[in-house]
CSV table of C-alpha atoms in Angstrom, one decimal:
chain,number,residue,atom,x,y,z
C,1,UNK,CA,30.8,13.5,-8.9
C,2,UNK,CA,27.8,13.8,-7.2
C,3,UNK,CA,27.7,10.7,-4.1
C,4,UNK,CA,25.2,8.3,-5.1
C,5,UNK,CA,22.2,7.9,-2.5
C,6,UNK,CA,21.4,4.2,-1.3
C,7,UNK,CA,18.0,5.4,-0.3
C,8,UNK,CA,17.1,7.5,-3.8
C,9,UNK,CA,18.5,4.3,-5.8
C,10,UNK,CA,16.6,1.9,-4.1
C,11,UNK,CA,13.3,4.0,-4.5
C,12,UNK,CA,14.2,4.3,-8.7
C,13,UNK,CA,14.8,0.8,-9.0
C,14,UNK,CA,12.0,-0.4,-7.1
C,15,UNK,CA,9.4,1.5,-9.0
C,16,UNK,CA,11.1,0.9,-12.5
C,17,UNK,CA,12.3,-2.4,-11.9
C,18,UNK,CA,10.2,-3.7,-8.9
C,19,UNK,CA,13.7,-5.0,-6.9
C,20,UNK,CA,15.5,-4.0,-4.2
C,21,UNK,CA,19.3,-3.7,-3.6
C,22,UNK,CA,20.5,-4.6,0.0
C,23,UNK,CA,23.4,-2.7,1.1
C,24,UNK,CA,25.9,-3.5,3.5
C,25,UNK,CA,24.8,-1.2,6.3
C,26,UNK,CA,21.5,1.3,6.7
C,27,UNK,CA,22.7,4.5,5.5
C,28,UNK,CA,21.0,7.6,7.4
C,29,UNK,CA,18.8,9.8,5.2
C,30,UNK,CA,19.8,13.1,4.7
C,31,UNK,CA,17.5,16.4,4.6
C,32,UNK,CA,18.8,16.6,0.7
C,33,UNK,CA,17.9,13.1,-0.1
C,34,UNK,CA,14.2,13.6,1.4
C,35,UNK,CA,13.7,16.7,-0.7
C,36,UNK,CA,14.8,15.0,-4.1
C,37,UNK,CA,12.5,11.8,-2.9
C,38,UNK,CA,9.6,14.4,-2.1
C,39,UNK,CA,10.4,15.9,-6.0
C,40,UNK,CA,10.7,12.7,-7.8
C,41,UNK,CA,7.2,11.8,-5.7
C,42,UNK,CA,5.3,14.8,-6.8
C,43,UNK,CA,6.6,13.8,-10.6
C,44,UNK,CA,5.5,10.4,-10.0
C,45,UNK,CA,2.0,11.4,-8.7
C,46,UNK,CA,1.5,13.4,-11.5
C,47,UNK,CA,1.9,10.7,-14.1
C,48,UNK,CA,-0.3,8.1,-12.2
C,49,UNK,CA,-3.0,11.2,-11.5
C,50,UNK,CA,-3.4,11.0,-15.5
C,51,UNK,CA,-5.3,7.5,-14.8
C,52,UNK,CA,-7.9,9.1,-12.7
C,53,UNK,CA,-7.7,12.6,-13.6
C,54,UNK,CA,-8.9,14.5,-10.4
C,55,UNK,CA,-7.9,18.2,-9.5
C,56,UNK,CA,-9.0,17.6,-6.3
C,57,UNK,CA,-6.4,14.8,-5.2
C,58,UNK,CA,-2.8,16.3,-5.0
C,59,UNK,CA,0.7,14.5,-3.9
C,60,UNK,CA,1.4,14.7,0.1
C,61,UNK,CA,4.6,14.4,-0.3
C,62,UNK,CA,5.7,14.4,3.3
C,63,UNK,CA,3.6,11.3,3.6
C,64,UNK,CA,5.0,9.9,0.4
C,65,UNK,CA,8.6,10.5,1.7
C,66,UNK,CA,7.7,8.8,5.1
C,67,UNK,CA,6.6,5.8,3.5
C,68,UNK,CA,9.6,5.5,1.1
C,69,UNK,CA,11.7,5.4,4.3
C,70,UNK,CA,9.5,2.8,5.8
C,71,UNK,CA,9.6,0.6,2.6
C,72,UNK,CA,13.6,1.2,2.4
C,73,UNK,CA,14.4,0.6,5.9
C,74,UNK,CA,12.0,-2.4,6.1
C,75,UNK,CA,14.0,-4.0,3.4
C,76,UNK,CA,17.3,-3.0,4.8
C,77,UNK,CA,16.2,-4.7,8.1
C,78,UNK,CA,15.2,-8.0,6.3
C,79,UNK,CA,19.0,-8.8,6.3
C,80,UNK,CA,20.8,-6.6,8.4
C,81,UNK,CA,19.5,-7.1,11.8
C,82,UNK,CA,22.4,-6.4,14.0
C,83,UNK,CA,22.1,-3.8,16.9
C,84,UNK,CA,18.9,-2.5,15.5
C,85,UNK,CA,16.3,-3.7,18.0
C,86,UNK,CA,16.8,-0.6,19.8
C,87,UNK,CA,16.2,1.3,16.7
C,88,UNK,CA,13.2,-0.1,15.3
C,89,UNK,CA,10.6,2.3,16.7
C,90,UNK,CA,13.3,5.5,15.0
C,91,UNK,CA,13.6,3.2,11.5
C,92,UNK,CA,9.9,2.4,11.2
C,93,UNK,CA,8.3,5.6,12.9
C,94,UNK,CA,4.6,5.5,13.1
C,95,UNK,CA,2.3,7.7,10.7
C,96,UNK,CA,1.6,11.0,12.2
C,97,UNK,CA,0.2,13.2,9.4
C,98,UNK,CA,-3.4,13.5,8.2
C,99,UNK,CA,-4.9,10.6,6.4
C,100,UNK,CA,-7.0,11.6,3.8
C,101,UNK,CA,-7.1,10.1,0.0
C,102,UNK,CA,-4.2,12.3,-1.1
C,103,UNK,CA,-2.3,10.7,1.7
C,104,UNK,CA,-3.1,7.5,0.9
C,105,UNK,CA,-2.3,7.8,-2.9
C,106,UNK,CA,0.7,9.2,-2.0
C,107,UNK,CA,1.9,6.6,0.4
C,108,UNK,CA,0.8,3.7,-1.9
C,109,UNK,CA,3.9,4.9,-4.1
C,110,UNK,CA,6.2,3.3,-2.1
C,111,UNK,CA,4.0,1.2,0.2
C,112,UNK,CA,2.4,-0.8,-2.7
C,113,UNK,CA,5.5,-2.5,-2.6
C,114,UNK,CA,5.7,-3.5,1.5
C,115,UNK,CA,3.3,-6.6,1.5
C,116,UNK,CA,6.4,-8.3,-0.1
C,117,UNK,CA,8.6,-7.2,2.1
C,118,UNK,CA,6.5,-8.6,4.9
C,119,UNK,CA,6.2,-12.1,3.5
C,120,UNK,CA,9.8,-12.3,3.0
C,121,UNK,CA,10.2,-11.0,6.7
C,122,UNK,CA,7.6,-13.5,8.0
C,123,UNK,CA,9.2,-16.7,6.2
C,124,UNK,CA,12.5,-15.7,7.8
C,125,UNK,CA,11.1,-15.0,11.3
C,126,UNK,CA,7.3,-15.2,12.0
C,127,UNK,CA,7.9,-14.1,15.4
C,128,UNK,CA,9.7,-10.8,14.0
C,129,UNK,CA,8.4,-7.8,15.8
C,130,UNK,CA,9.1,-5.7,12.8
C,131,UNK,CA,6.4,-8.1,10.8
C,132,UNK,CA,3.7,-6.9,13.5
C,133,UNK,CA,4.8,-3.1,12.8
C,134,UNK,CA,4.3,-3.3,9.3
C,135,UNK,CA,1.2,-5.1,9.2
C,136,UNK,CA,-0.4,-2.2,11.8
C,137,UNK,CA,0.9,0.3,9.0
C,138,UNK,CA,-0.6,-1.6,6.6
C,139,UNK,CA,-3.8,-1.9,8.1
C,140,UNK,CA,-3.8,2.3,8.0
C,141,UNK,CA,-2.8,2.2,4.4
C,142,UNK,CA,-4.6,-0.7,3.2
C,143,UNK,CA,-5.1,0.2,-0.3
C,144,UNK,CA,-1.5,-0.9,-0.5
C,145,UNK,CA,-1.8,-4.0,1.5
C,146,UNK,CA,-5.2,-5.2,-1.2
C,147,UNK,CA,-4.1,-8.9,-1.7
C,148,UNK,CA,-2.7,-9.5,1.9
C,149,UNK,CA,-4.6,-11.5,4.5
C,150,UNK,CA,-4.9,-8.6,7.3
C,151,UNK,CA,-8.2,-8.1,9.5
C,152,UNK,CA,-10.0,-5.1,8.3
C,153,UNK,CA,-13.2,-6.2,10.0
C,154,UNK,CA,-13.5,-2.6,11.5
C,155,UNK,CA,-13.8,-0.9,8.5
C,156,UNK,CA,-17.0,1.0,7.6
C,157,UNK,CA,-16.8,0.5,3.6
C,158,UNK,CA,-19.5,2.9,2.8
C,159,UNK,CA,-17.6,5.7,4.7
C,160,UNK,CA,-14.1,4.6,3.7
C,161,UNK,CA,-15.3,4.6,-0.2
C,162,UNK,CA,-17.3,7.7,-0.2
C,163,UNK,CA,-14.9,9.2,-2.8
C,164,UNK,CA,-15.9,8.1,-6.1
C,165,UNK,CA,-12.3,8.5,-7.3
C,166,UNK,CA,-10.8,6.5,-4.4
C,167,UNK,CA,-13.7,4.2,-4.7
C,168,UNK,CA,-12.7,3.3,-8.4
C,169,UNK,CA,-9.1,3.0,-7.7
C,170,UNK,CA,-9.8,0.6,-4.5
C,171,UNK,CA,-12.2,-1.3,-6.9
C,172,UNK,CA,-9.5,-1.7,-9.5
C,173,UNK,CA,-6.8,-2.8,-7.0
C,174,UNK,CA,-9.1,-5.2,-5.7
C,175,UNK,CA,-9.7,-7.1,-9.3
C,176,UNK,CA,-6.2,-6.7,-10.1
C,177,UNK,CA,-4.8,-8.4,-7.2
C,178,UNK,CA,-8.0,-11.2,-7.2
C,179,UNK,CA,-8.3,-10.2,-3.8
C,180,UNK,CA,-11.3,-13.0,-2.6
C,181,UNK,CA,-11.0,-11.7,0.9
C,182,UNK,CA,-12.3,-8.3,0.1
C,183,UNK,CA,-14.3,-9.3,-3.0
C,184,UNK,CA,-16.6,-11.5,-1.2
C,185,UNK,CA,-17.3,-8.4,1.4
C,186,UNK,CA,-21.2,-7.9,0.7
C,187,UNK,CA,-20.9,-4.2,0.0
C,188,UNK,CA,-17.6,-4.6,-2.1
C,189,UNK,CA,-19.1,-7.4,-3.8
C,190,UNK,CA,-22.2,-5.3,-4.7
C,191,UNK,CA,-20.3,-2.5,-6.1
C,192,UNK,CA,-17.8,-4.7,-8.2
C,193,UNK,CA,-21.3,-6.4,-9.9
C,194,UNK,CA,-22.5,-3.4,-10.6
C,195,UNK,CA,-19.1,-2.2,-12.4
C,196,UNK,CA,-18.8,-5.4,-14.0
C,197,UNK,CA,-22.3,-5.4,-15.6
C,198,UNK,CA,-23.0,-8.0,-18.0
C,199,UNK,CA,-19.4,-8.6,-18.5
C,200,UNK,CA,-18.6,-9.9,-15.0
C,201,UNK,CA,-17.5,-13.1,-16.6
C,202,UNK,CA,-14.7,-11.2,-18.6
C,203,UNK,CA,-13.5,-9.7,-15.6
C,204,UNK,CA,-13.7,-12.5,-12.6
C,205,UNK,CA,-15.7,-15.4,-13.8
C,206,UNK,CA,-14.9,-17.0,-10.9
C,207,UNK,CA,-16.0,-14.3,-8.3
C,208,UNK,CA,-19.5,-15.7,-6.6
C,209,UNK,CA,-22.2,-12.8,-6.0
C,210,UNK,CA,-22.6,-12.2,-2.7
C,211,UNK,CA,-25.9,-10.9,-1.1
C,212,UNK,CA,-26.4,-10.4,2.5
C,213,UNK,CA,-28.7,-13.4,2.6
C,214,UNK,CA,-26.1,-15.3,1.2
C,215,UNK,CA,-23.6,-14.2,3.9
C,216,UNK,CA,-26.3,-15.2,6.7
C,217,UNK,CA,-26.8,-18.6,5.4
C,218,UNK,CA,-22.7,-19.2,5.3
C,219,UNK,CA,-22.7,-18.4,8.8
C,220,UNK,CA,-25.4,-20.7,10.0
C-alpha cells in the first residue's frame, strides 16, 4: 500500500475543506510529492481558469509548489517550534522565481489560506519572527492577502492592474473580502465604482465613493 503523504494530505484537505491537520513533526517533502503537487495544482488551476477564460495565463507549477510548501510549513510551525529557529529560512524560503500574473494566480492556490495562519501565529506570539517572514511574502503576493492589514502604499496600482483579467479578479477579491483598506484607495475605488455602475448599492452599499478631492480633504 502506498505511503500517505502529510504534505499532499494537507493540501487536499485545505483546498477541499479549508482546514488543516497538524502532524506530530514536520515531514520532509520528497521530489515525488513535489511532482504530485505540481500535477494537482495544474488540474486545480485549469478548473479556476474557467472563471476568467484566459488563454495567456498558465499554471506556474514551480511557484504553486513553492507556495504550497510555505503554507504547509507555516501551519506545522504554529505548534511545532522545538529546534526549528535555525531552519526557518530553509522551511520558509524567499521567492526566487519570476513574479508575473501567472505566478501570482498559481501561488494563490495555496497562499489564499496563509492570512488565517498568520493571524493564528500573531495571537500565539506577536513577536514571532515567522510572522514577519510570512507578511513579507504576502506583500509580494498581495492578491492572496486582500482583506489583511498590510502596508501596500508603495504599489503603483495603475501599473499593477494593467492586465484586464488580473484587474477583474483583484476587484472581485476586494469585494468578496470587503476590504475597505483597498476599496477606499482612490484609483481602486474608481475602478470599483465603474464596475458597479448603477448597482453599487446591491454589491456594496456601505462603500463610500472616493475622489482625489475627498482624500485631500480627509488629510487636512
